[in-house]
mmCIF file of C-alpha atoms in Angstrom:
data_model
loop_
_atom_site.group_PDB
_atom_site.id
_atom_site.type_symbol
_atom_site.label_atom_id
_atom_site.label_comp_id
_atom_site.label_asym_id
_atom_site.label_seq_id
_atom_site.Cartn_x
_atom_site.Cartn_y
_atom_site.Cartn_z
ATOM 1 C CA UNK A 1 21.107 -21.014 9.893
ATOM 2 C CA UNK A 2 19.012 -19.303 12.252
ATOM 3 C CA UNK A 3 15.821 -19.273 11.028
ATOM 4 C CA UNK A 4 15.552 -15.526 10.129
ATOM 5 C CA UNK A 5 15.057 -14.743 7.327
ATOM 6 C CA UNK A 6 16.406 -11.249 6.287
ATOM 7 C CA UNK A 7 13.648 -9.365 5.053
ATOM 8 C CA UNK A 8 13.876 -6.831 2.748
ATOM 9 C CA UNK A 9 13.051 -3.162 4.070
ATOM 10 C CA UNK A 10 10.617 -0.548 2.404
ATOM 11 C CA UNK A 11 12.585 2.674 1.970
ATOM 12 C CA UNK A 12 11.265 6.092 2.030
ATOM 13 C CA UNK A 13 12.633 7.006 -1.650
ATOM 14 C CA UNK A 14 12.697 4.140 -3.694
ATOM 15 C CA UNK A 15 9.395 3.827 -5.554
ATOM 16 C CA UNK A 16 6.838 1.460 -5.348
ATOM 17 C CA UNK A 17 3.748 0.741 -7.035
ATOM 18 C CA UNK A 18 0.669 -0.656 -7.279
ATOM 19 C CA UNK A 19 1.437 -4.898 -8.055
ATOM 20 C CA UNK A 20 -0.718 -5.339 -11.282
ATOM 21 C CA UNK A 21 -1.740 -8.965 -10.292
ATOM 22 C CA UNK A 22 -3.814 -7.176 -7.773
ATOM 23 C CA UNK A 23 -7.295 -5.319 -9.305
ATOM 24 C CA UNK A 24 -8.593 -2.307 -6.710
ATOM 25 C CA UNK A 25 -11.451 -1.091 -7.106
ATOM 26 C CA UNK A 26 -14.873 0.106 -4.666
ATOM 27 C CA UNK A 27 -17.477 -2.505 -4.247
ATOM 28 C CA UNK A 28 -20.866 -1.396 -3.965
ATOM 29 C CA UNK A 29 -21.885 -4.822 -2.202
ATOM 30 C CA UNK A 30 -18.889 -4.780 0.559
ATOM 31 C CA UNK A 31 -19.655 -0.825 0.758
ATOM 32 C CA UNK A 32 -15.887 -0.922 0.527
ATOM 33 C CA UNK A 33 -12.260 -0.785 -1.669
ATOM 34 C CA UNK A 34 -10.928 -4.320 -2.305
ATOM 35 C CA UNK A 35 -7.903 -5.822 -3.852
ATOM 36 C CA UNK A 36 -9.098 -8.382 -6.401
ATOM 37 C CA UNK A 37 -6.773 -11.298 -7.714
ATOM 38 C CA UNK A 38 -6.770 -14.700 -9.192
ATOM 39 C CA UNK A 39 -7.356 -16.256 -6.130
ATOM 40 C CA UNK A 40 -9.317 -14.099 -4.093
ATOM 41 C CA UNK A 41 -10.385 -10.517 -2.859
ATOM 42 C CA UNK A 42 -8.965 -8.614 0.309
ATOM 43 C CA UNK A 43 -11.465 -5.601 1.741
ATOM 44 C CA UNK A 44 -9.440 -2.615 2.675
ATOM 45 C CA UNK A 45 -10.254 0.235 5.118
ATOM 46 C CA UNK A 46 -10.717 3.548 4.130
ATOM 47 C CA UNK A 47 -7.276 4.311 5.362
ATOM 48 C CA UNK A 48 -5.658 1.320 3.313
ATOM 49 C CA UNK A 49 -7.195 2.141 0.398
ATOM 50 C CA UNK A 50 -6.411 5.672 0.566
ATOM 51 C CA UNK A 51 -2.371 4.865 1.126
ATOM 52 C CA UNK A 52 -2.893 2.319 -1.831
ATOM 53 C CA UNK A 53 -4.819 4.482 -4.302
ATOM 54 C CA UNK A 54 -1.190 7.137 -4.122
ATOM 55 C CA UNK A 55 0.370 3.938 -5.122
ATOM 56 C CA UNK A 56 -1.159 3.781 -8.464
ATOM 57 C CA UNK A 57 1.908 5.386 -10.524
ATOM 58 C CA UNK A 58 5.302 4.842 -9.128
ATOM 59 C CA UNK A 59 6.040 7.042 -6.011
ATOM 60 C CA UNK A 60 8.661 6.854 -2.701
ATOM 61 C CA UNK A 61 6.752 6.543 0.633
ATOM 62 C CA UNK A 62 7.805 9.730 1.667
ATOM 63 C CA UNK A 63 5.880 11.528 -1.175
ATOM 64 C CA UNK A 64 2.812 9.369 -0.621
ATOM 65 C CA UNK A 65 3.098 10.894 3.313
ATOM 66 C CA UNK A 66 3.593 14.140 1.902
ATOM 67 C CA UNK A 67 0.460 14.039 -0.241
ATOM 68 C CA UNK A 68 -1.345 12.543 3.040
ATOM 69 C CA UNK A 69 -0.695 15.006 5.246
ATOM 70 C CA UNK A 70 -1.524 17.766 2.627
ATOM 71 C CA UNK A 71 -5.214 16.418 2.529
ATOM 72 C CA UNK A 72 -5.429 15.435 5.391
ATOM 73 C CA UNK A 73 -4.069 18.588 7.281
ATOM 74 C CA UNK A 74 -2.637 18.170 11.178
ATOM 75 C CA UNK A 75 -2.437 14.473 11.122
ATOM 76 C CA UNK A 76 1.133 13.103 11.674
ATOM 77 C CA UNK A 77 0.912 9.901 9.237
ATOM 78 C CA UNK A 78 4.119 8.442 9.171
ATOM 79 C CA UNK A 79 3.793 5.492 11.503
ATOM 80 C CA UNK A 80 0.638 4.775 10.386
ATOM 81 C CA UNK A 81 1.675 5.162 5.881
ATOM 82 C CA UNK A 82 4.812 2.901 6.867
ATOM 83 C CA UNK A 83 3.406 0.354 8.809
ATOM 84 C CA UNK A 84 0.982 -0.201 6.244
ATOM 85 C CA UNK A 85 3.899 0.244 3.449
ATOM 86 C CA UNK A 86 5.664 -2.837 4.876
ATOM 87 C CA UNK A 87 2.584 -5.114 5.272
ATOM 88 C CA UNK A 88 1.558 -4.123 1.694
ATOM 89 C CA UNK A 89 5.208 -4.858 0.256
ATOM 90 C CA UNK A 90 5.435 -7.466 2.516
ATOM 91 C CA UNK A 91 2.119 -9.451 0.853
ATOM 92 C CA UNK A 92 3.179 -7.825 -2.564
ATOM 93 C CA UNK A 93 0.200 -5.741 -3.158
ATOM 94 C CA UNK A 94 3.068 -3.248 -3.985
ATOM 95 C CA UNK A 95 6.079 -3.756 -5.842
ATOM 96 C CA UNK A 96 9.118 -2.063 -6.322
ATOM 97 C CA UNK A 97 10.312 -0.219 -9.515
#
């Protein structure tokens, strides 16, 4: 064994979801969103909350860029919606359905 492990990839049309062991929501006293869960919180930026809030009801990636780049006109998001796709996957804030 090599010590990789293979890791499983976010694609950009399978859907994914919100995990619902995870609680978002703003908070008034961290003038922030956070994801709330049994063992703690994690305060998002305004940019990871906004890629997590289109992750609410079950959508592919590219659709959540799509919506993205439709409110937020001119701004190439890719790079930026996957990167934060994978970490998100990656610590199961989303989940795939």
């Amino acid at each position: 064994m090599t010590g990789n492990k293979e890791r499983k990839r976010v694609t950009d049309e399978a859907k994914y979801q919100r995990n619902s062991m995870f609680r978002m929501q703003f908070e008034k006293a961290q003038d922030c969103h956070v994801l709330l869960f049994p063992e703690g919180m994690v305060k998002l930026s305004d940019s990871a909350a906004e890629i997590l809030t289109q992750f609410a009801s079950p959508r592919a990636v590219s659709e959540v860029i799509a919506l993205l780049e439709e409110k937020f006109p001119g701004a190439d998001l890719a790079d930026d919606v996957h990167q934060f796709v994978e970490v998100a996957y990656d610590k199961k804030w989303i989940e795939r359905c």
